[in-house]
Coordinates of C-alpha atoms and ligand atoms in Angstrom, one line a residue:
X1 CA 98.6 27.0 63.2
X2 CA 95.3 26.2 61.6
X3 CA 92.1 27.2 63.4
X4 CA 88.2 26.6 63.1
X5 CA 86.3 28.7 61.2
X6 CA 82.5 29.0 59.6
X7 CA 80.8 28.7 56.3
X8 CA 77.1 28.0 54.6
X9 CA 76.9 25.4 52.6
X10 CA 74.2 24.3 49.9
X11 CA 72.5 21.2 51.4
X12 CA 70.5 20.3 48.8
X13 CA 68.9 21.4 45.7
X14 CA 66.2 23.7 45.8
X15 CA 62.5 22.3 44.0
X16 CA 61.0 25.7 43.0
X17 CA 61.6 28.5 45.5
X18 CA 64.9 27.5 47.5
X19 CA 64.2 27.6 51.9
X20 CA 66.2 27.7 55.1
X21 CA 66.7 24.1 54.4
X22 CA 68.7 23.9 51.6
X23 CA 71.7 25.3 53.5
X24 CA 73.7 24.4 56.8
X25 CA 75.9 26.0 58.8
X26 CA 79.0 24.0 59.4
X27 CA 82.6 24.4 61.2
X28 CA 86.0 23.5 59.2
X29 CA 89.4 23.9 59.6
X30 CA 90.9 26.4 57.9
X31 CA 94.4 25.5 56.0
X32 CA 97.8 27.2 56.5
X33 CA 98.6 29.7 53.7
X34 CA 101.4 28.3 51.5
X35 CA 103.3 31.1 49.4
X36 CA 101.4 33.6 47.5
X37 CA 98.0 33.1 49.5
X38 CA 97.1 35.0 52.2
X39 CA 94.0 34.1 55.5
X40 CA 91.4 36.5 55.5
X41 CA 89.1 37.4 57.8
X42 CA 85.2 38.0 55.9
X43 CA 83.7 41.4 57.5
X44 CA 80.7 41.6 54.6
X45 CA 79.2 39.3 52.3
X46 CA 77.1 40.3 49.5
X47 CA 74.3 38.5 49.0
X48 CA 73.2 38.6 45.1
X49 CA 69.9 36.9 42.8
X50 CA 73.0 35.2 40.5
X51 CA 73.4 33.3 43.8
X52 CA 69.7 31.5 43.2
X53 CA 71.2 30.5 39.7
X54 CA 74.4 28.5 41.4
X55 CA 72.1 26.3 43.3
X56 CA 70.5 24.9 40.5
X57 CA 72.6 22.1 38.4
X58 CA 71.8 22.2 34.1
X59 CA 73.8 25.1 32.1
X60 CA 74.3 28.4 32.6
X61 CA 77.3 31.2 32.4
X62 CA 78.8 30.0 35.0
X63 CA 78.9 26.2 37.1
X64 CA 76.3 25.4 39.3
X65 CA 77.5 24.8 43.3
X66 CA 78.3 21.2 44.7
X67 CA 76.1 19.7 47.0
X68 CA 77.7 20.3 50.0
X69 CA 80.3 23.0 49.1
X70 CA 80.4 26.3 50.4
X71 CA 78.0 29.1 48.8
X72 CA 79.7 31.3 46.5
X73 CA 79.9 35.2 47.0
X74 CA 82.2 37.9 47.0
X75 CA 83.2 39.5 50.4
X76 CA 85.2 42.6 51.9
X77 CA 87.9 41.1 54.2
X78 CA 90.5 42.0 56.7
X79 CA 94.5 40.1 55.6
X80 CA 95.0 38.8 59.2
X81 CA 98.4 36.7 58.2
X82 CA 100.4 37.1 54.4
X83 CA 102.4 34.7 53.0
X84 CA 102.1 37.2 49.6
X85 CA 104.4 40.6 50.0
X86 CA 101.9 42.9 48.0
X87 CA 99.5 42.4 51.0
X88 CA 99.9 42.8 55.1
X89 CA 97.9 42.3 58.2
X90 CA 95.2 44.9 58.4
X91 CA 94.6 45.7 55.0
X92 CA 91.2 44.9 53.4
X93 CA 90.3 43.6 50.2
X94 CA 87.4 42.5 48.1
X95 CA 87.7 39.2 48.0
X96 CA 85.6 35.6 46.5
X97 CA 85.5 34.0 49.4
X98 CA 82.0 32.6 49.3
X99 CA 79.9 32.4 52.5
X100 CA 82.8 31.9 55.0
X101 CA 83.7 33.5 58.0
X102 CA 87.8 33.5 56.9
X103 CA 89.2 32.1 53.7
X104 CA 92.9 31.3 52.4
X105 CA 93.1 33.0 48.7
X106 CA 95.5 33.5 46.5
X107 CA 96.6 37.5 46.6
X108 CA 96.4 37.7 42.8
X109 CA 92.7 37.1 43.2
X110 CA 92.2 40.2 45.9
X111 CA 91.7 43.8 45.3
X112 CA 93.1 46.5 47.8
X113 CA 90.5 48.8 49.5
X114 CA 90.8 51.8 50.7
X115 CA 88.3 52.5 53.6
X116 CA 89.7 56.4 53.6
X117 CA 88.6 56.3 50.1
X118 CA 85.3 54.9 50.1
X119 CA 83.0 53.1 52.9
X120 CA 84.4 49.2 52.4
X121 CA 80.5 48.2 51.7
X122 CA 80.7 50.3 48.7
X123 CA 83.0 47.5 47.2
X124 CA 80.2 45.2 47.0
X125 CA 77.4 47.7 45.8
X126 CA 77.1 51.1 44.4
X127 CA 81.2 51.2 43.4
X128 CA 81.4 46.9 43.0
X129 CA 79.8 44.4 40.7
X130 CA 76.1 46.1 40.8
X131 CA 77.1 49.3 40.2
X132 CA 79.2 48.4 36.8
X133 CA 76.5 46.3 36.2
X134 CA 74.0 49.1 35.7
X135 CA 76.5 51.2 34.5
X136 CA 77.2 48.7 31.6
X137 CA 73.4 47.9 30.9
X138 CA 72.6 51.5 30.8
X139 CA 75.5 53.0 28.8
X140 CA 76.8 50.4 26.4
X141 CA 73.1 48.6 26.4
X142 CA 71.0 51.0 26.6
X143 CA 72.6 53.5 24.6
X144 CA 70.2 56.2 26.0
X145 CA 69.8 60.2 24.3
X146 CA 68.7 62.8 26.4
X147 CA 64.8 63.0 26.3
X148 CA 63.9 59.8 26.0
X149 CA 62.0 57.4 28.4
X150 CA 63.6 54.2 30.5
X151 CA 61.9 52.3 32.2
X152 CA 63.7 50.1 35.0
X153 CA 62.2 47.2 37.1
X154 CA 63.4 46.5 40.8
X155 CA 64.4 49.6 40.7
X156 CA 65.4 50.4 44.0
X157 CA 67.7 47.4 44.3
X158 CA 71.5 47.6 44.2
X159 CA 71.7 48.1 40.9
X160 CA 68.1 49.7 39.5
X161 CA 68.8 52.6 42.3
X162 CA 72.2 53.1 40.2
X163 CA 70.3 52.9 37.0
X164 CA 67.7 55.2 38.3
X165 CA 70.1 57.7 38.9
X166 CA 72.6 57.3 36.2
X167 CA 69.4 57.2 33.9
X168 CA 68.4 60.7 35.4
X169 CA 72.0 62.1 35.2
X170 CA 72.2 61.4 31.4
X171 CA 68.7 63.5 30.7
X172 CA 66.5 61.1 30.7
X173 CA 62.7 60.5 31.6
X174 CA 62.9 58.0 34.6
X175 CA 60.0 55.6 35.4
X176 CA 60.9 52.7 38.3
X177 CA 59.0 49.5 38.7
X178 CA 59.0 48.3 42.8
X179 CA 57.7 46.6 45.3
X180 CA 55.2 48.5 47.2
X181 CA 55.0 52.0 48.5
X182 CA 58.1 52.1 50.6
X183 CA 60.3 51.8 47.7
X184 CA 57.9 53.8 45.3
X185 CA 58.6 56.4 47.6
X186 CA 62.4 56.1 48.0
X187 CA 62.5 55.8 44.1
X188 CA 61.1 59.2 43.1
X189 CA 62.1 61.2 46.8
X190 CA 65.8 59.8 47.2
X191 CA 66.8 58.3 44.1
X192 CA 65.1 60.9 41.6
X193 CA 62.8 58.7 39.4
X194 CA 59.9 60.7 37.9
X195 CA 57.2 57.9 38.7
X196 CA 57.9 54.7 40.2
X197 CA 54.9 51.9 39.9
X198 CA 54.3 49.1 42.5
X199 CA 54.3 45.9 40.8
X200 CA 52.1 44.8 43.8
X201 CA 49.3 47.0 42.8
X202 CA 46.3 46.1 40.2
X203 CA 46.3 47.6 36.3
X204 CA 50.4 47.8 36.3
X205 CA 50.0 48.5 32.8
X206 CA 47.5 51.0 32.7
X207 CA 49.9 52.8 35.0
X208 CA 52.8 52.4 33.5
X209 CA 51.3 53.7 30.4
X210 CA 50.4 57.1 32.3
X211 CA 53.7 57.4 33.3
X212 CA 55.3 57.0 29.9
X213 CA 53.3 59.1 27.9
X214 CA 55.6 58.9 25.4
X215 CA 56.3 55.3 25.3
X216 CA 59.3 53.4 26.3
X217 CA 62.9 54.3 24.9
X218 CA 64.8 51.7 27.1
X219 CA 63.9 49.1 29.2
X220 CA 66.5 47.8 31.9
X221 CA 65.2 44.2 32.8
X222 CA 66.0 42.9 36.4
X223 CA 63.2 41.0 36.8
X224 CA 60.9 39.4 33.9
X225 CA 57.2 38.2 34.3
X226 CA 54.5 40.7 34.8
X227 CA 56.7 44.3 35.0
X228 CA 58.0 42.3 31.2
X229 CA 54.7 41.6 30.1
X230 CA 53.5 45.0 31.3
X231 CA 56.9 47.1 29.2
X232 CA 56.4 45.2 25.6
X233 CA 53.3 47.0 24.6
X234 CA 54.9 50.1 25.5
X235 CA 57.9 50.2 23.4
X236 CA 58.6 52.4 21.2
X237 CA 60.1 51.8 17.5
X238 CA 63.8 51.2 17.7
X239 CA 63.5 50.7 21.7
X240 CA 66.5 48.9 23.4
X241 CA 66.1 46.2 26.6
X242 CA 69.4 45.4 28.6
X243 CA 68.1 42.4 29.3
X244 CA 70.2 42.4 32.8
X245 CA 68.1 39.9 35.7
X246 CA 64.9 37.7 35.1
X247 CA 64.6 37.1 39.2
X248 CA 60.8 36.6 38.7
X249 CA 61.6 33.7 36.8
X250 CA 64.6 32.1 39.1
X251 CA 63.0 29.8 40.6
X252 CA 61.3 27.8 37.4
X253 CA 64.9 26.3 36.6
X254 CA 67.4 27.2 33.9
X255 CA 65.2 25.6 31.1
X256 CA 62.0 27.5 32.3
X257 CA 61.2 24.6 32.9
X258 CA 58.0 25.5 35.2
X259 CA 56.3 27.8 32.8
X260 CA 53.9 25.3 31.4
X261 CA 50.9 26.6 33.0
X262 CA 49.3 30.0 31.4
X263 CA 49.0 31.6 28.4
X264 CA 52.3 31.0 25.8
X265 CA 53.4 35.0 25.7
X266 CA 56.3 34.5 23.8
X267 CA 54.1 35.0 20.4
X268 CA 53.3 38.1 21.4
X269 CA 56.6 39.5 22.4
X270 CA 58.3 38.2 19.7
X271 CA 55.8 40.0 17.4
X272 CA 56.9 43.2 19.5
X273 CA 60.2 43.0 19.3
X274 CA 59.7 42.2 15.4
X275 CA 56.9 44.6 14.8
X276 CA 59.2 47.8 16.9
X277 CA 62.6 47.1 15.4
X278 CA 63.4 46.1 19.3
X279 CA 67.3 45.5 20.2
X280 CA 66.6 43.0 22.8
X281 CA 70.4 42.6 24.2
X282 CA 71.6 40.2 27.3
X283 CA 74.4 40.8 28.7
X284 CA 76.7 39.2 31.9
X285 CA 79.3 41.9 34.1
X286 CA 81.4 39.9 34.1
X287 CA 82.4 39.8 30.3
X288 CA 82.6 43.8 30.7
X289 CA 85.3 43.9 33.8
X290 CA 87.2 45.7 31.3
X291 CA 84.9 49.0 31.8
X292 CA 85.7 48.9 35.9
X293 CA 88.4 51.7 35.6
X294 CA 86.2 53.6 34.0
X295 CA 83.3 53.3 35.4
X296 CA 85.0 53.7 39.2
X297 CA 86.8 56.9 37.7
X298 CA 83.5 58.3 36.6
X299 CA 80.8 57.0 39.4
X300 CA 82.9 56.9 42.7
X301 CA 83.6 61.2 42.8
X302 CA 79.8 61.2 42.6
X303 CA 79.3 58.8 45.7
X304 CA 81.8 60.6 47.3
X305 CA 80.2 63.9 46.9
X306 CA 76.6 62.4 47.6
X307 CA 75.4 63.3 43.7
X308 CA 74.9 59.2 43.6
X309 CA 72.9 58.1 47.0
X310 CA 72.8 54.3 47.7
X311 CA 71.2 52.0 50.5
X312 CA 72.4 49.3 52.5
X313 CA 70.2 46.5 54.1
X314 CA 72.5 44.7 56.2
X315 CA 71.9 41.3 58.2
X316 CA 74.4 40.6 61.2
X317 CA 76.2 37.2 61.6
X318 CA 77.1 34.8 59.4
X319 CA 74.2 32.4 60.4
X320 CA 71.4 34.5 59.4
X321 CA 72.5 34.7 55.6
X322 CA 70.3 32.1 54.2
X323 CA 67.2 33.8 55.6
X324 CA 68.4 37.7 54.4
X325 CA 68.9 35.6 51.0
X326 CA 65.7 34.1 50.9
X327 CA 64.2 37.4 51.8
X328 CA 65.7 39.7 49.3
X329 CA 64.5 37.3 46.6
X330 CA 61.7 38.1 47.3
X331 CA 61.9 41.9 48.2
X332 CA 62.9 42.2 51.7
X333 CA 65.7 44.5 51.0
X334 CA 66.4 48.3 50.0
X335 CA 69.3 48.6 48.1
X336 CA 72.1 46.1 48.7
X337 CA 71.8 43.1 50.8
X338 CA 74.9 42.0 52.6
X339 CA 75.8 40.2 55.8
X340 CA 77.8 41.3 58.6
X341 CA 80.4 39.1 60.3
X342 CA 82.0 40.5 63.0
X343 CA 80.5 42.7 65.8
X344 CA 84.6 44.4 65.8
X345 CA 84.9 48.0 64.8
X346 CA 85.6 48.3 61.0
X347 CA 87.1 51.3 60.1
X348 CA 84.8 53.4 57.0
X349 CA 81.8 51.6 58.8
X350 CA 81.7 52.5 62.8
Ligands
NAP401 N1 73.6 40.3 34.0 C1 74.4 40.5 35.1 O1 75.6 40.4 34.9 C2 73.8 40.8 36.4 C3 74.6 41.4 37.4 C4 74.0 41.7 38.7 C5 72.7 41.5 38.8 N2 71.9 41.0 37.8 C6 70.5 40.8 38.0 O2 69.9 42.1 38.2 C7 68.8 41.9 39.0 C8 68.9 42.8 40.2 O3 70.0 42.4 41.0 P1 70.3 43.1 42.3 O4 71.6 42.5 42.8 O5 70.3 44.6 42.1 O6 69.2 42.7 43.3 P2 68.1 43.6 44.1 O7 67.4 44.4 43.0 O8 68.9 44.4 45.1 O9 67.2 42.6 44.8 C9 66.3 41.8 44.1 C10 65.0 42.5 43.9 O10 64.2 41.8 42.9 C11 62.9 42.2 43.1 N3 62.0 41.1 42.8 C12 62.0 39.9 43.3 N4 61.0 39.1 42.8 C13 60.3 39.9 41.9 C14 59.2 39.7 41.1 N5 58.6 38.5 41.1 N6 58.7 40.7 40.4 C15 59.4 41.9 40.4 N7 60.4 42.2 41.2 C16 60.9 41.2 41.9 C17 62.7 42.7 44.5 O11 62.5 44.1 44.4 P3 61.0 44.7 44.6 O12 60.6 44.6 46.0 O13 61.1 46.1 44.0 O14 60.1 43.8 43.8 C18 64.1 42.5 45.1 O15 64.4 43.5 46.1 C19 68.6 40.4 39.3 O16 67.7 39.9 38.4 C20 70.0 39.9 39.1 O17 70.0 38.6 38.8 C21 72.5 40.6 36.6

């Protein structure tokens, strides 16, 4: 028996910053589940910068979306039929599902959560991708010794609050970049940092300066533009940048198209990086899946036991995701941004 169900799809193409109108909500019908696939039903979807990236076409890591298919995005989901015997009704996975309200996917694609284990939102943040991202960009990037300085932009997103606190946890001095006071405030009082400077707020250099009296060690990039422009200067010899997220930068294409205009600063940063012996390293999570095991062995006891603290922002029903998405590009959310599906009891979250 097929049924109706929901999804957001990209409309059109976005011309500089994406709106409301570049997606629509449409109904579809939802195909029977041949062997090895299982129907889910989608109880959170994580909504994630990368996403900005997918609705532009040109090349990137990973394929830009169709023009009317479905937005792409990982999920935590409820098996509600099985035609696959390693999963049964009831159980809940992390799943691709994109912006759906249920999905058929093959089971080999699904991992198994365990809400006794861990709240099922932490599968999309602080013990999911985000968290192995900053895990990955601060260990195996970053490289960091005790003593020395990192600096880390949106830092009290989904993953800089991770960074922030793995940073502190490996003896480091911790210095956040945010927007405004709010998350200043969360930075240093919940998350540890030992300064945190609003991006918002004139002489971001000068301030950062103060705060690093020592220069900067390790930078973990998330966003680009001026919190970039503000780090360089303050490198030290042999410094390191993960460079993890440009978000400041999404919306002028994937050939930077849009940055004409302004002073050419890429002189002077590359005389930085020459100049301090910089190891200026990108990297993508998803070439490090590999680390997962270890990471979740290492991080989750510390969630558990409330060592690692982590935020939600959560926006209900599947209709309002373009507009959560459009806002925590811009910095409408603390900590991780998901969507909520169903107003049902989930177990681990009511
Ligand atoms: N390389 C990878 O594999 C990988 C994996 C995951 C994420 N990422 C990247 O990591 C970064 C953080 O991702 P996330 O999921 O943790 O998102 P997030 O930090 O939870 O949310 C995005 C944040 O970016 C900040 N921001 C937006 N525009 C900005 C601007 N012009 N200047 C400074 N800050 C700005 C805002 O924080 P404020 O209010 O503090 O400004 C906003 O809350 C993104 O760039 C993302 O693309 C990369």
């Amino acid at each position: 028996m097929s049924f109706t169900a929901n999804r957001i799809v990209l409309a059109s193409r976005p011309r500089g910053a994406p709106t409301a109108a570049n997606f629509r909500f449409e109904q579809f019908s939802l195909p029977e589940a041949r062997s090895g696939e299982v129907v889910l039903q989608v109880l959170y979807l994580s909504l994630d910068p990368y996403m900005r990236g997918r609705m532009d076409e040109g090349p990137s890591y990973a394929a830009a979306v169709g023009v009317g298919d479905p937005m792409p995005g990982q999920t935590v989901a409820r098996v509600i039929r099985s035609q696959d015997t390693r999963f049964a009704p009831g159980d809940f996975v992390a799943a691709m599902t994109g912006w759906v309200s249920h999905a058929v996917v093959r089971g080999e694609t699904l991992r198994k959560l365990d809400p006794a284990r861990a709240p099922l939102t932490s599968a999309l943040g602080v013990l999911g991708m985000p968290g192995l991202t900053a895990y990955v960009g601060l260990h195996d990037i970053g490289q960091p010794r005790a003593g020395e300085t990192l600096v880390v932009s949106a830092a009290t997103g989904a993953v800089g609050s991770v960074v922030t606190q793995l940073g502190k946890r490996s003896g480091l001095h911790v210095v956040g970049i945010a927007g405004g006071p709010e998350k200043c405030r969360h930075a240093t009082e919940v998350l540890g940092a030992d300064a945190c400077i609003d991006h918002r707020g004139p002489h971001l250099r000068e301030r950062l300066a103060e705060a690093c009296p020592r220069g900067i060690d390790i930078y973990f990039e998330n966003v680009g533009g001026a919190a970039l422009r503000a780090v360089l200067p303050l490198m030290n010899q042999n410094g390191r940048i993960a460079v993890c997220g440009l978000i400041a930068w999404y919306d002028l294409g994937k050939l930077g198209a849009g940055t004409a205009d302004g002073p050419d600063h890429l002189p002077a940063a590359w005389r930085h990086i020459l100049v301090k012996r910089l190891t200026v390293r990108g990297f993508i999570v998803s070439d490090h899946f590999d680390r997962f095991p270890t990471f979740l062995k290492e991080v989750a006891p510390l969630v558990r036991d409330g060592q690692i603290r982590y935020r939600e922002t959560i926006a209900e029903g599947l209709e309002r995701a373009p507009d959560a998405f459009l806002a925590m590009l811009k910095g409408g959310n603390l900590g991780k941004q998901l969507v909520r599906l169903t107003a049902d009891p989930i177990p681990g979250a009511d």
